[in-house]
Coordinates of N, CA and C in Angstrom, one line a residue:
M1 N 17.1 47.4 25.2 CA 17.2 46.8 25.4 C 17.2 45.4 24.9
D2 N 18.6 44.3 25.5 CA 19.3 43.8 23.9 C 18.3 42.9 23.9
E3 N 18.6 41.7 22.5 CA 17.8 41.5 21.5 C 17.4 40.4 22.0
L4 N 18.7 39.5 22.7 CA 17.5 38.3 24.2 C 16.1 37.8 24.8
R5 N 16.5 39.7 25.5 CA 15.9 40.1 26.7 C 14.2 40.0 25.1
L6 N 14.9 41.0 24.5 CA 12.9 40.8 22.9 C 12.7 40.1 22.6
I7 N 14.4 39.2 22.0 CA 13.1 37.9 21.6 C 13.0 37.0 23.4
K8 N 12.8 36.8 24.0 CA 12.2 36.5 25.1 C 11.3 36.9 25.3
L9 N 10.6 38.6 25.6 CA 9.8 39.4 25.4 C 7.9 38.2 24.6
I10 N 9.1 38.5 23.6 CA 7.8 38.3 21.9 C 7.8 36.6 22.2
Q11 N 8.5 35.6 22.5 CA 8.4 34.2 23.1 C 7.2 34.7 24.4
R12 N 7.8 34.5 25.2 CA 6.7 34.7 26.2 C 5.2 35.5 25.8
T13 N 5.4 36.6 25.8 CA 4.0 37.7 25.7 C 3.7 37.8 24.5
G14 N 5.0 37.4 23.5 CA 3.6 38.0 22.4 C 3.6 39.2 22.0
D15 N 4.8 40.4 22.6 CA 5.1 41.7 22.8 C 5.4 42.0 21.8
R16 N 4.0 43.0 20.7 CA 4.7 43.9 19.6 C 5.0 45.0 20.8
D17 N 5.7 45.7 20.5 CA 6.9 46.2 21.3 C 7.8 46.5 21.3
A18 N 8.2 45.0 21.4 CA 9.3 44.5 21.2 C 9.5 43.8 20.0
A19 N 8.3 42.8 19.1 CA 8.9 43.2 18.0 C 8.2 44.3 17.4
D20 N 8.5 44.9 17.3 CA 8.4 46.0 16.1 C 10.4 46.4 16.5
E21 N 10.6 46.8 17.9 CA 11.8 47.0 18.4 C 13.2 46.0 17.6
L22 N 12.2 45.4 17.9 CA 13.5 43.7 17.3 C 13.3 44.1 15.5
I23 N 12.6 44.4 15.1 CA 12.6 44.6 13.8 C 12.8 45.9 12.7
R24 N 12.9 46.5 13.3 CA 13.7 47.8 13.6 C 14.9 47.4 13.1
R25 N 15.9 47.2 13.9 CA 17.1 47.2 14.5 C 17.7 46.4 13.1
Y26 N 16.8 45.5 12.8 CA 16.9 44.3 11.1 C 16.5 44.5 10.1
Y27 N 15.5 45.4 10.1 CA 15.2 45.7 9.1 C 16.0 46.8 7.8
D28 N 16.8 47.5 7.9 CA 17.9 47.7 6.8 C 18.4 47.1 6.0
A29 N 18.6 46.3 7.5 CA 20.1 45.3 6.5 C 19.3 44.0 5.4
V30 N 17.7 43.6 6.1 CA 17.5 42.5 5.2 C 17.0 43.3 4.0
Y31 N 16.0 44.3 4.1 CA 16.1 45.2 2.8 C 16.6 45.0 2.2
F32 N 18.2 45.7 2.3 CA 18.9 46.0 1.4 C 20.0 44.5 1.1
F33 N 20.2 43.3 1.5 CA 20.2 41.9 1.6 C 19.4 42.0 0.4
V34 N 18.2 41.7 0.5 CA 16.9 41.9 -0.5 C 17.2 42.3 -1.6
K35 N 17.1 44.1 -1.6 CA 17.4 44.6 -3.0 C 18.2 44.3 -3.5
K36 N 19.8 43.9 -3.1 CA 20.5 43.7 -4.0 C 20.7 42.0 -4.9
Q37 N 19.4 42.0 -4.6 CA 19.4 40.4 -5.7 C 17.8 40.6 -6.1
I38 N 17.2 41.5 -5.9 CA 15.8 41.5 -6.7 C 15.9 43.0 -7.1
R39 N 15.5 43.2 -8.3 CA 15.7 44.6 -8.5 C 14.5 46.3 -8.2
D40 N 13.4 45.2 -8.5 CA 12.0 45.6 -7.8 C 12.4 46.7 -7.1
P41 N 12.6 47.4 -6.4 CA 12.2 47.9 -4.9 C 10.8 47.4 -4.4
D42 N 9.7 48.1 -5.2 CA 8.6 47.2 -4.5 C 8.1 45.5 -4.0
F43 N 9.3 44.9 -5.2 CA 8.8 43.6 -4.2 C 10.3 43.4 -3.1
A44 N 11.0 44.4 -3.4 CA 11.7 44.2 -2.3 C 11.3 43.8 -0.7
F45 N 10.8 45.2 -1.3 CA 10.2 46.0 -0.2 C 8.7 44.5 0.7
D46 N 7.7 44.3 -0.7 CA 7.0 43.3 -0.4 C 7.9 41.9 0.5
L47 N 8.4 41.6 -0.6 CA 10.1 40.5 0.6 C 9.9 39.9 1.4
T48 N 10.4 41.5 2.2 CA 11.1 41.7 3.2 C 10.3 41.6 4.2
Q49 N 8.8 42.4 3.9 CA 7.6 41.7 5.1 C 7.4 40.5 4.9
E50 N 7.5 39.8 4.4 CA 7.0 37.7 4.5 C 8.4 37.6 4.7
I51 N 9.7 38.2 4.5 CA 10.6 37.8 6.3 C 10.5 37.8 7.1
F52 N 10.3 39.3 7.8 CA 9.7 38.8 9.0 C 8.8 38.5 10.0
I53 N 7.5 38.5 8.7 CA 6.3 37.5 9.4 C 6.6 36.1 9.4
S54 N 7.2 35.5 8.2 CA 7.9 34.3 8.8 C 8.8 34.6 10.1
C55 N 9.9 34.9 10.3 CA 10.4 35.5 11.2 C 9.5 35.3 12.2
L56 N 8.2 35.9 12.8 CA 7.6 35.8 14.2 C 6.9 34.8 14.1
R57 N 6.8 34.7 13.2 CA 6.1 33.0 13.7 C 6.6 32.1 13.7
A58 N 8.1 32.2 13.7 CA 8.7 31.4 13.7 C 9.7 30.8 15.0
I59 N 9.6 32.4 15.4 CA 10.1 32.9 16.6 C 10.5 32.5 18.1
A60 N 8.8 31.7 18.1 CA 8.7 30.9 19.3 C 9.7 29.3 19.7
H61 N 10.1 29.2 18.0 CA 11.1 27.8 18.3 C 12.8 28.6 18.4
Y62 N 12.7 29.9 18.0 CA 14.1 30.1 17.9 C 14.6 30.3 19.7
T63 N 16.7 29.3 19.5 CA 16.7 28.9 20.7 C 18.5 29.5 21.0
P64 N 18.9 30.4 21.2 CA 19.9 30.9 20.8 C 21.0 30.2 21.0
K65 N 21.2 29.3 21.8 CA 22.5 28.3 21.8 C 22.8 27.3 20.8
K66 N 21.2 26.7 21.0 CA 21.4 25.8 19.3 C 21.3 26.3 18.1
D67 N 20.2 27.5 17.5 CA 20.0 28.1 16.5 C 22.1 29.4 15.7
A68 N 22.8 29.0 16.3 CA 23.4 30.2 16.1 C 22.6 31.2 16.7
S69 N 23.1 32.8 16.5 CA 23.0 34.1 16.3 C 21.6 34.3 16.2
F70 N 21.0 35.7 16.4 CA 19.5 35.8 15.4 C 19.7 36.5 14.6
K71 N 20.4 37.1 14.4 CA 21.4 37.5 13.0 C 21.6 36.4 11.8
T72 N 22.6 35.6 12.3 CA 22.5 34.6 11.6 C 20.9 33.8 11.2
W73 N 20.1 33.2 12.4 CA 19.0 32.9 11.8 C 18.1 34.0 10.4
L74 N 17.8 35.0 11.4 CA 17.1 35.9 10.4 C 17.7 35.5 8.7
F75 N 18.7 35.9 8.7 CA 19.2 35.5 7.0 C 19.1 34.6 6.8
K76 N 18.6 33.4 7.4 CA 18.7 32.7 7.4 C 17.1 32.5 6.7
I77 N 16.5 32.9 7.0 CA 15.1 33.3 6.7 C 15.1 33.9 5.5
A78 N 15.7 34.7 5.4 CA 16.0 35.9 4.3 C 16.2 35.2 3.2
S79 N 17.1 34.2 3.1 CA 17.9 33.5 2.0 C 17.0 32.6 1.4
N80 N 16.3 32.1 2.1 CA 15.6 31.2 2.3 C 13.9 31.9 0.8
K81 N 13.6 32.7 1.2 CA 12.6 33.3 1.1 C 13.7 33.6 -0.4
V82 N 14.3 34.5 -0.7 CA 14.6 34.9 -1.7 C 15.0 33.8 -2.4
A83 N 15.3 33.0 -2.3 CA 15.8 31.2 -3.0 C 14.2 31.2 -3.5
D84 N 12.6 30.5 -3.0 CA 12.7 30.4 -3.0 C 11.3 31.3 -3.5
Y85 N 12.0 32.9 -4.3 CA 11.4 33.8 -5.2 C 11.8 33.0 -6.3
Y86 N 13.0 33.3 -6.8 CA 13.7 32.7 -7.7 C 13.4 31.4 -8.4
R87 N 12.6 30.3 -7.5 CA 12.7 29.2 -7.6 C 11.2 28.7 -8.3
S88 N 10.4 30.0 -7.7 CA 9.6 30.4 -8.5 C 9.1 30.5 -9.3
R89 N 10.4 32.0 -10.0 CA 10.6 32.8 -11.4 C 11.3 32.1 -12.3
A90 N 12.1 30.9 -11.8 CA 12.8 30.1 -13.0 C 11.7 28.8 -13.3
Y91 N 11.4 28.7 -12.4 CA 10.2 27.4 -13.1 C 9.2 27.6 -13.5
R92 N 8.8 29.3 -14.3 CA 7.8 29.4 -14.9 C 8.2 29.7 -15.7
E93 N 9.8 29.7 -16.0 CA 11.0 30.3 -17.3 C 10.9 28.9 -18.2
T94 N 11.7 27.8 -17.0 CA 12.6 26.6 -17.3 C 11.7 25.6 -17.2
E95 N 11.5 25.9 -15.7 CA 11.6 23.9 -15.4 C 12.0 23.2 -15.8
K96 N 13.0 23.9 -14.9 CA 14.0 23.1 -14.8 C 15.7 23.5 -13.9
V97 N 16.1 23.0 -13.3 CA 17.4 23.2 -12.7 C 19.1 23.1 -13.8
L98 N 19.5 23.6 -13.9 CA 20.9 23.4 -14.2 C 21.9 22.9 -13.6
P99 N 22.5 22.3 -14.9 CA 24.0 21.4 -13.4 C 25.1 22.1 -13.1
L100 N 25.1 22.2 -11.5 CA 26.0 22.9 -11.8 C 27.9 21.9 -12.0
E101 N 27.1 20.8 -11.9 CA 29.0 19.9 -12.6 C 29.5 19.9 -14.1
S102 N 28.9 21.0 -14.6 CA 29.1 21.7 -16.1 C 30.4 22.9 -16.0
A103 N 30.6 23.6 -15.1 CA 31.7 24.5 -14.4 C 33.1 23.1 -14.6
E104 N 34.2 23.7 -15.2 CA 35.4 23.2 -15.2 C 36.1 22.6 -13.6
S105 N 36.3 21.6 -13.0 CA 36.6 21.7 -11.6 C 37.4 22.0 -11.7
E106 N 39.0 22.2 -13.2 CA 40.6 22.5 -12.7 C 40.5 23.7 -12.7
I107 N 39.5 24.8 -13.1 CA 39.6 26.7 -13.6 C 39.7 26.5 -12.2
P108 N 40.5 27.6 -11.5 CA 41.2 27.8 -10.4 C 40.3 29.2 -9.9
P109 N 39.8 29.3 -8.7 CA 39.2 30.1 -8.8 C 39.5 31.6 -8.5
I110 N 38.1 31.9 -9.5 CA 38.8 33.6 -9.7 C 38.6 34.4 -8.7
A111 N 38.8 36.1 -8.7 CA 39.8 37.2 -8.0 C 37.5 38.2 -7.8
E112 N 37.0 38.0 -6.9 CA 35.8 38.3 -6.6 C 36.0 39.9 -7.5
S113 N 36.8 40.6 -7.2 CA 36.7 41.5 -7.0 C 35.8 42.2 -8.8
D114 N 36.1 41.8 -9.3 CA 35.7 42.6 -11.0 C 34.3 42.2 -10.9
F115 N 34.1 40.3 -10.6 CA 32.8 40.1 -11.0 C 31.9 40.4 -9.7
T116 N 32.1 41.2 -8.6 CA 31.0 42.4 -7.3 C 31.3 43.6 -8.2
T117 N 32.2 44.3 -8.4 CA 31.4 45.2 -9.4 C 30.7 45.2 -10.2
K118 N 30.3 44.3 -11.0 CA 29.8 44.2 -12.2 C 28.5 43.8 -11.5
L119 N 28.4 43.1 -10.1 CA 27.2 43.6 -9.7 C 26.5 44.7 -8.9
E120 N 26.9 44.9 -8.6 CA 26.5 46.7 -8.8 C 25.7 47.5 -10.1
N121 N 25.6 46.5 -10.6 CA 24.7 47.3 -11.9 C 23.3 46.1 -11.6
S122 N 22.7 46.9 -10.9 CA 21.2 46.2 -11.1 C 20.9 45.3 -12.2
E123 N 20.5 45.7 -13.5 CA 20.8 45.3 -14.0 C 21.2 43.5 -14.5
F124 N 22.9 43.4 -14.2 CA 23.0 42.2 -14.0 C 23.1 41.9 -13.1
A125 N 22.9 42.9 -11.7 CA 22.7 42.2 -10.8 C 21.3 40.6 -10.9
E126 N 20.3 40.8 -11.5 CA 19.3 40.4 -12.1 C 19.1 39.5 -12.5
K127 N 20.2 39.5 -14.0 CA 20.4 38.9 -14.6 C 21.3 37.7 -14.1
I128 N 21.7 37.6 -13.1 CA 22.7 36.9 -11.7 C 22.4 35.8 -10.7
C129 N 21.1 36.4 -10.8 CA 20.0 36.1 -9.9 C 18.8 34.8 -10.1
A130 N 18.5 35.4 -11.5 CA 17.8 34.6 -12.1 C 18.7 33.5 -12.7
F131 N 20.0 33.7 -13.0 CA 20.5 32.4 -13.5 C 20.7 31.8 -12.4
V132 N 21.7 32.2 -11.4 CA 21.3 30.9 -9.8 C 20.4 31.1 -9.1
G133 N 18.7 31.2 -9.6 CA 17.7 30.8 -8.9 C 17.3 29.3 -9.4
R134 N 18.4 28.7 -10.9 CA 17.8 28.0 -11.3 C 18.6 26.4 -10.8
L135 N 19.5 26.6 -10.3 CA 20.1 26.0 -9.7 C 20.0 25.3 -8.4
P136 N 20.5 23.7 -7.9 CA 20.1 24.7 -6.2 C 20.0 24.2 -5.4
P137 N 19.2 24.2 -4.4 CA 19.2 25.4 -2.8 C 20.2 25.9 -2.2
D138 N 21.2 25.2 -1.9 CA 22.1 24.6 -1.2 C 23.4 25.9 -1.8
T139 N 23.3 25.5 -3.6 CA 24.2 26.3 -4.0 C 23.9 28.0 -4.3
Q140 N 22.7 28.0 -3.8 CA 21.5 29.7 -4.1 C 22.1 30.4 -3.1
K141 N 21.9 29.7 -1.4 CA 22.0 30.3 -0.4 C 23.4 30.4 -0.3
I142 N 24.2 29.8 -0.4 CA 25.7 29.7 -0.3 C 26.0 31.0 -1.4
F143 N 25.3 31.8 -2.4 CA 25.8 32.5 -3.5 C 25.3 33.5 -2.4
Q144 N 24.3 33.8 -2.8 CA 23.5 34.8 -1.6 C 23.9 35.3 -0.3
L145 N 24.3 34.3 0.6 CA 24.9 35.2 1.8 C 26.1 35.6 1.5
H146 N 27.2 35.3 0.5 CA 28.5 35.5 0.7 C 28.3 37.2 0.0
I147 N 27.7 36.7 -0.6 CA 28.1 37.6 -2.1 C 26.8 39.4 -1.2
F148 N 25.8 38.3 -1.3 CA 24.0 39.8 -1.2 C 24.7 40.0 0.6
G149 N 25.1 39.2 1.4 CA 25.5 38.7 3.0 C 26.4 39.2 3.5
Q150 N 27.1 38.9 3.6 CA 28.8 39.6 3.5 C 29.5 38.4 4.8
Y151 N 28.7 36.7 4.2 CA 28.9 36.6 4.9 C 30.2 35.6 4.7
T152 N 31.2 34.8 6.3 CA 32.3 34.4 5.5 C 31.7 32.5 5.3
F153 N 32.9 32.2 4.7 CA 33.2 30.9 4.6 C 32.4 29.9 5.0
S154 N 33.2 29.9 6.6 CA 32.8 29.6 8.0 C 30.9 29.7 8.7
E155 N 30.7 31.0 8.1 CA 30.0 31.2 9.0 C 28.7 30.5 7.5
I156 N 28.7 30.3 6.7 CA 28.0 30.1 6.2 C 27.3 28.6 5.9
A157 N 29.0 27.8 6.2 CA 28.8 26.2 6.8 C 27.9 25.9 7.5
A158 N 28.2 27.6 8.7 CA 27.6 27.1 9.8 C 26.5 27.1 9.9
M159 N 25.7 27.8 9.2 CA 24.0 28.0 8.2 C 23.9 26.8 8.0
L160 N 24.6 26.3 6.8 CA 23.9 25.5 6.5 C 23.9 24.4 6.6
E161 N 25.0 24.2 8.3 CA 25.2 22.9 8.2 C 26.5 21.9 7.4
L162 N 26.8 22.3 6.7 CA 27.7 21.8 5.7 C 29.0 21.7 6.0
P163 N 30.3 20.6 5.6 CA 31.6 20.9 6.0 C 32.2 22.5 5.2
E164 N 33.0 23.3 5.6 CA 33.7 24.3 5.4 C 33.9 24.2 3.5
S165 N 34.6 23.2 3.7 CA 34.9 23.0 2.3 C 34.3 22.4 1.2
S166 N 33.9 21.8 1.5 CA 32.3 22.0 0.5 C 31.4 22.9 -0.3
V167 N 31.1 24.1 0.9 CA 30.6 25.7 0.6 C 31.9 25.8 -0.4
K168 N 32.7 26.2 -0.4 CA 34.3 26.9 -0.9 C 34.0 26.0 -1.9
S169 N 33.9 25.3 -2.5 CA 34.0 24.3 -3.1 C 33.1 25.0 -5.1
K170 N 31.4 24.2 -3.9 CA 30.5 24.8 -4.5 C 29.9 26.4 -5.1
Y171 N 30.8 27.1 -4.1 CA 30.4 28.5 -4.7 C 32.0 29.1 -6.1
Y172 N 33.1 28.4 -5.7 CA 33.9 29.1 -6.4 C 33.4 28.4 -8.2
R173 N 32.9 26.7 -8.2 CA 32.5 26.0 -9.4 C 31.3 27.1 -10.2
L174 N 29.9 27.8 -8.9 CA 29.2 28.4 -9.5 C 30.3 29.8 -9.6
I175 N 31.4 30.4 -9.1 CA 31.6 31.7 -9.9 C 31.9 31.0 -11.1
N176 N 32.4 30.4 -11.6 CA 33.2 29.9 -13.0 C 32.6 29.4 -14.3
L177 N 31.0 29.0 -13.2 CA 29.7 28.9 -14.1 C 29.6 30.3 -14.5
L178 N 29.5 31.0 -13.6 CA 28.7 32.2 -13.9 C 29.9 33.7 -14.7
R179 N 30.7 33.1 -14.6 CA 32.1 33.5 -16.0 C 32.0 33.3 -17.2
K180 N 32.0 32.1 -17.5 CA 31.3 31.4 -18.6 C 30.3 31.8 -19.4
E181 N 29.3 32.5 -18.5 CA 28.0 32.7 -18.9 C 27.8 34.1 -18.7
F182 N 28.6 34.9 -18.3 CA 27.8 35.9 -18.6 C 29.6 36.3 -19.2
C183 N 30.2 35.5 -19.3 CA 31.3 36.6 -20.0 C 31.6 37.8 -21.1
D184 N 30.5 37.9 -22.0 CA 30.4 38.9 -22.6 C 29.5 40.2 -22.3
Y185 N 28.9 39.9 -20.9 CA 28.4 41.0 -20.4 C 29.2 42.3 -20.3
E186 N 29.4 43.3 -20.5 CA 30.0 44.5 -19.9 C 29.3 45.5 -19.5

């Protein structure tokens, strides 16, 4: 059964089998999206469950033509949940949002290859995610969706309803800020 039929069955009748099928199709992708950002696999599992609970609660309001693809909509929920997690953790630690403007705008964008290679180290990834969790929510989402969700800048711009140039600008400012902050990390 195709995705749209599953969604309509869930919306009309609350069909549990259709919900199970829809969740099965996306569970691994969402779990790995969360797991890349949260080092604790048990907590990543719990957060993934919360994401799908939120998805099923909100699915009645999902409209394919208006809200983009289901996958895009689902990953927006996942990104929001991860951002909420880091925002609450950062709030307990610092109660302060870092200014993104501290990254020098004249620095040219850096190659992502060595940065993403370092992100494969889960300890480094957790430090980066905790740091990013103290930034404004839109910057967090751009980072998460691009690095962990592997969305393009144009897809992210559509999801967040921002101009693509703004998405790129925020992303590259953040990468430069991270490069400065973690330059000594090996």
